[in-house]
Amino acid sequence: MWSAAGFLWYCFAMSKEYFLISDLHIGGDGALDACEFETELMDFLRMLEEQAGDRELIIAGDFLGLWEMTTLSGPDKLHAIIASHFELFRQFQRTGSKIAITVIPGNHDHELATDPEFGNILHAYNIHLEPREYITRTLAGRTLWIEHGQQRDASNRFDIFGNAACKPFGYYVTTNIISSAGQRVRNRHEKWLKDIESVYPTEHIPHWLLSNYFYREMSIYIRALGLPLLLLFCASAVMVVGALLEVFGVVSPGRFLSSFSRSLGVLGYPLDLLFIIGGAAFITILLSIFLLMLLRHDLRNVLLRYNVDVSRALSEKKNEEYISAAEQVFREHPEVAVFIFGHSHIPEVKTLGERAIINTGSWVKRLTRIPSRFLLLPDVYWPSYHLGFFRIVLEEGRIAIYHHAIDKSDSQSLSLLQKLAIFGRDTQPPERVSERLLLPAPEAGAP
């Protein structure tokens, strides 16, 4: 039989509803201050405001881009962000008067955990700050474990959480590279530079810069010099193939080998010499590429033998670390049913038996690396948005997890050369998030 207190607690748990988002990165120097999803975020907050019920919105870290602000310090950063996005914070204030809004610090807004004044400022807009590495919530006696996830990332881990003197490697990358890039964007042509904050993992930043330099910033004079060389390279390739056809008797002699000197006499010798040099360069490059491909294949096999996969080390390997972290939490805290984190910007939900792991994704632009169709051209980073939120409720005594996607198209188009480089390639990320997941009820006697 239920006691009165137990029945009331059960009804409360039944009506509770949690909404989870993360990685908004609002604020920053220069162009980084632009919030391109502000309209969608305000619509989402209005939706929460208009619906009744016992609800809580939890922003699981990196709500603010405090690392991206280098010209101000302390709470002045937050005052500047609010002034720049005043209507958005007014909407937070209105929504927060109807439902609970909770924020935990991530790595980019770790300062929230270092000074109580941040909490006082956010409280004025009905945003409750919990300056801790993780928080928990209860749903029908089972626990939701919520963290940002930076402590699972060696480049962004804080030795002492809440200590203002702790600054991991990622802090210096953000302040010295990403923030500086935001300050240098002065016109539409340079707008691509602000997307540097969307490059994940950050180890991809050098290749991303090289790609955009080649496709967007390379001097017109270098392009003008490069075009004739490219044409010569292609023509030399044709001459090499034709010369081989002559050697094997497929075509008549003189069609390719010494063709210009035969038809133009003395004036043709320089042209023949030019194509001989170009053909030699073509063969050298072709052999070099072949040897490099063999070397890459052999090196990858050796690394795989030692369980080191370079191609996955910067993406899937990081994701595996979060799965391991979730497994550890589940072992040490058997009452935890759902492990929730952000940080890596990739929305995802997985199950481990009767438990679940949720990656809340991000609201900032996402860049997907698309291989170029041409061997000599760099890969292209395809910009897209993957806005959305997770909703966790209780249905028939079981935890139900919903993912709601929010449509948004990217207004920044690729250059013509970028489009040609990836023509026909699949530009959509491979992962798909299940719209609904219903966790099985715990076995009898289990927590």
PDB file of N, CA and C in Angstrom, residues 19 41-53 55 57 90-101:
ATOM      1  N   PHE A  19      13.924  18.964 -20.139  1.00  0.00           N
ATOM      2  CA  PHE A  19      14.371  19.353 -21.474  1.00  0.00           C
ATOM      3  C   PHE A  19      15.871  19.638 -21.388  1.00  0.00           C
ATOM      4  N   LEU A  41      16.156  29.721 -31.025  1.00  0.00           N
ATOM      5  CA  LEU A  41      16.243  29.550 -29.576  1.00  0.00           C
ATOM      6  C   LEU A  41      15.109  30.279 -28.870  1.00  0.00           C
ATOM      7  N   MET A  42      14.787  31.476 -29.320  1.00  0.00           N
ATOM      8  CA  MET A  42      13.684  32.222 -28.708  1.00  0.00           C
ATOM      9  C   MET A  42      12.354  31.523 -28.956  1.00  0.00           C
ATOM     10  N   ASP A  43      12.166  30.951 -30.133  1.00  0.00           N
ATOM     11  CA  ASP A  43      10.937  30.187 -30.410  1.00  0.00           C
ATOM     12  C   ASP A  43      10.839  28.977 -29.485  1.00  0.00           C
ATOM     13  N   PHE A  44      11.966  28.306 -29.246  1.00  0.00           N
ATOM     14  CA  PHE A  44      11.995  27.151 -28.348  1.00  0.00           C
ATOM     15  C   PHE A  44      11.624  27.577 -26.922  1.00  0.00           C
ATOM     16  N   LEU A  45      12.168  28.696 -26.465  1.00  0.00           N
ATOM     17  CA  LEU A  45      11.863  29.185 -25.117  1.00  0.00           C
ATOM     18  C   LEU A  45      10.393  29.597 -25.008  1.00  0.00           C
ATOM     19  N   ARG A  46       9.838  30.177 -26.059  1.00  0.00           N
ATOM     20  CA  ARG A  46       8.416  30.544 -26.039  1.00  0.00           C
ATOM     21  C   ARG A  46       7.543  29.298 -25.964  1.00  0.00           C
ATOM     22  N   MET A  47       7.958  28.246 -26.661  1.00  0.00           N
ATOM     23  CA  MET A  47       7.207  26.997 -26.605  1.00  0.00           C
ATOM     24  C   MET A  47       7.165  26.452 -25.183  1.00  0.00           C
ATOM     25  N   LEU A  48       8.283  26.489 -24.491  1.00  0.00           N
ATOM     26  CA  LEU A  48       8.327  26.025 -23.108  1.00  0.00           C
ATOM     27  C   LEU A  48       7.481  26.917 -22.198  1.00  0.00           C
ATOM     28  N   GLU A  49       7.497  28.211 -22.487  1.00  0.00           N
ATOM     29  CA  GLU A  49       6.729  29.163 -21.674  1.00  0.00           C
ATOM     30  C   GLU A  49       5.232  28.921 -21.801  1.00  0.00           C
ATOM     31  N   GLU A  50       4.794  28.558 -22.992  1.00  0.00           N
ATOM     32  CA  GLU A  50       3.360  28.440 -23.247  1.00  0.00           C
ATOM     33  C   GLU A  50       2.772  27.128 -22.756  1.00  0.00           C
ATOM     34  N   GLN A  51       3.587  26.102 -22.584  1.00  0.00           N
ATOM     35  CA  GLN A  51       3.069  24.798 -22.177  1.00  0.00           C
ATOM     36  C   GLN A  51       3.103  24.669 -20.660  1.00  0.00           C
ATOM     37  N   ALA A  52       2.013  24.159 -20.097  1.00  0.00           N
ATOM     38  CA  ALA A  52       1.909  24.011 -18.649  1.00  0.00           C
ATOM     39  C   ALA A  52       2.609  22.732 -18.199  1.00  0.00           C
ATOM     40  N   GLY A  53       2.744  22.575 -16.873  1.00  0.00           N
ATOM     41  CA  GLY A  53       3.307  21.347 -16.327  1.00  0.00           C
ATOM     42  C   GLY A  53       4.577  21.613 -15.548  1.00  0.00           C
ATOM     43  N   ARG A  55       8.092  21.381 -15.404  1.00  0.00           N
ATOM     44  CA  ARG A  55       9.148  21.212 -16.394  1.00  0.00           C
ATOM     45  C   ARG A  55      10.427  21.872 -15.922  1.00  0.00           C
ATOM     46  N   LEU A  57      14.203  23.093 -17.833  1.00  0.00           N
ATOM     47  CA  LEU A  57      15.159  23.179 -18.935  1.00  0.00           C
ATOM     48  C   LEU A  57      16.553  23.162 -18.329  1.00  0.00           C
ATOM     49  N   ARG A  90      15.737  38.526 -22.131  1.00  0.00           N
ATOM     50  CA  ARG A  90      14.390  38.855 -21.670  1.00  0.00           C
ATOM     51  C   ARG A  90      13.461  37.666 -21.859  1.00  0.00           C
ATOM     52  N   GLN A  91      13.664  36.929 -22.959  1.00  0.00           N
ATOM     53  CA  GLN A  91      12.851  35.730 -23.179  1.00  0.00           C
ATOM     54  C   GLN A  91      13.201  34.651 -22.154  1.00  0.00           C
ATOM     55  N   PHE A  92      14.487  34.511 -21.827  1.00  0.00           N
ATOM     56  CA  PHE A  92      14.871  33.602 -20.746  1.00  0.00           C
ATOM     57  C   PHE A  92      14.142  33.997 -19.456  1.00  0.00           C
ATOM     58  N   GLN A  93      14.077  35.285 -19.207  1.00  0.00           N
ATOM     59  CA  GLN A  93      13.422  35.775 -17.994  1.00  0.00           C
ATOM     60  C   GLN A  93      11.943  35.419 -17.983  1.00  0.00           C
ATOM     61  N   ARG A  94      11.272  35.578 -19.126  1.00  0.00           N
ATOM     62  CA  ARG A  94       9.847  35.256 -19.203  1.00  0.00           C
ATOM     63  C   ARG A  94       9.619  33.748 -19.070  1.00  0.00           C
ATOM     64  N   THR A  95      10.437  32.972 -19.792  1.00  0.00           N
ATOM     65  CA  THR A  95      10.291  31.514 -19.715  1.00  0.00           C
ATOM     66  C   THR A  95      10.623  31.010 -18.313  1.00  0.00           C
ATOM     67  N   GLY A  96      11.652  31.583 -17.711  1.00  0.00           N
ATOM     68  CA  GLY A  96      12.062  31.165 -16.376  1.00  0.00           C
ATOM     69  C   GLY A  96      11.065  31.501 -15.292  1.00  0.00           C
ATOM     70  N   SER A  97      10.119  32.382 -15.588  1.00  0.00           N
ATOM     71  CA  SER A  97       9.058  32.674 -14.612  1.00  0.00           C
ATOM     72  C   SER A  97       7.990  31.594 -14.627  1.00  0.00           C
ATOM     73  N   LYS A  98       7.987  30.746 -15.667  1.00  0.00           N
ATOM     74  CA  LYS A  98       6.984  29.684 -15.791  1.00  0.00           C
ATOM     75  C   LYS A  98       7.566  28.292 -15.521  1.00  0.00           C
ATOM     76  N   ILE A  99       8.823  28.065 -15.911  1.00  0.00           N
ATOM     77  CA  ILE A  99       9.456  26.771 -15.669  1.00  0.00           C
ATOM     78  C   ILE A  99      10.857  27.010 -15.094  1.00  0.00           C
ATOM     79  N   ALA A 100      11.426  25.978 -14.511  1.00  0.00           N
ATOM     80  CA  ALA A 100      12.784  26.086 -13.972  1.00  0.00           C
ATOM     81  C   ALA A 100      13.800  26.022 -15.120  1.00  0.00           C
ATOM     82  N   ILE A 101      14.796  26.903 -15.064  1.00  0.00           N
ATOM     83  CA  ILE A 101      15.899  26.886 -16.029  1.00  0.00           C
ATOM     84  C   ILE A 101      17.191  26.749 -15.234  1.00  0.00           C
TER      85      ILE A 101
END
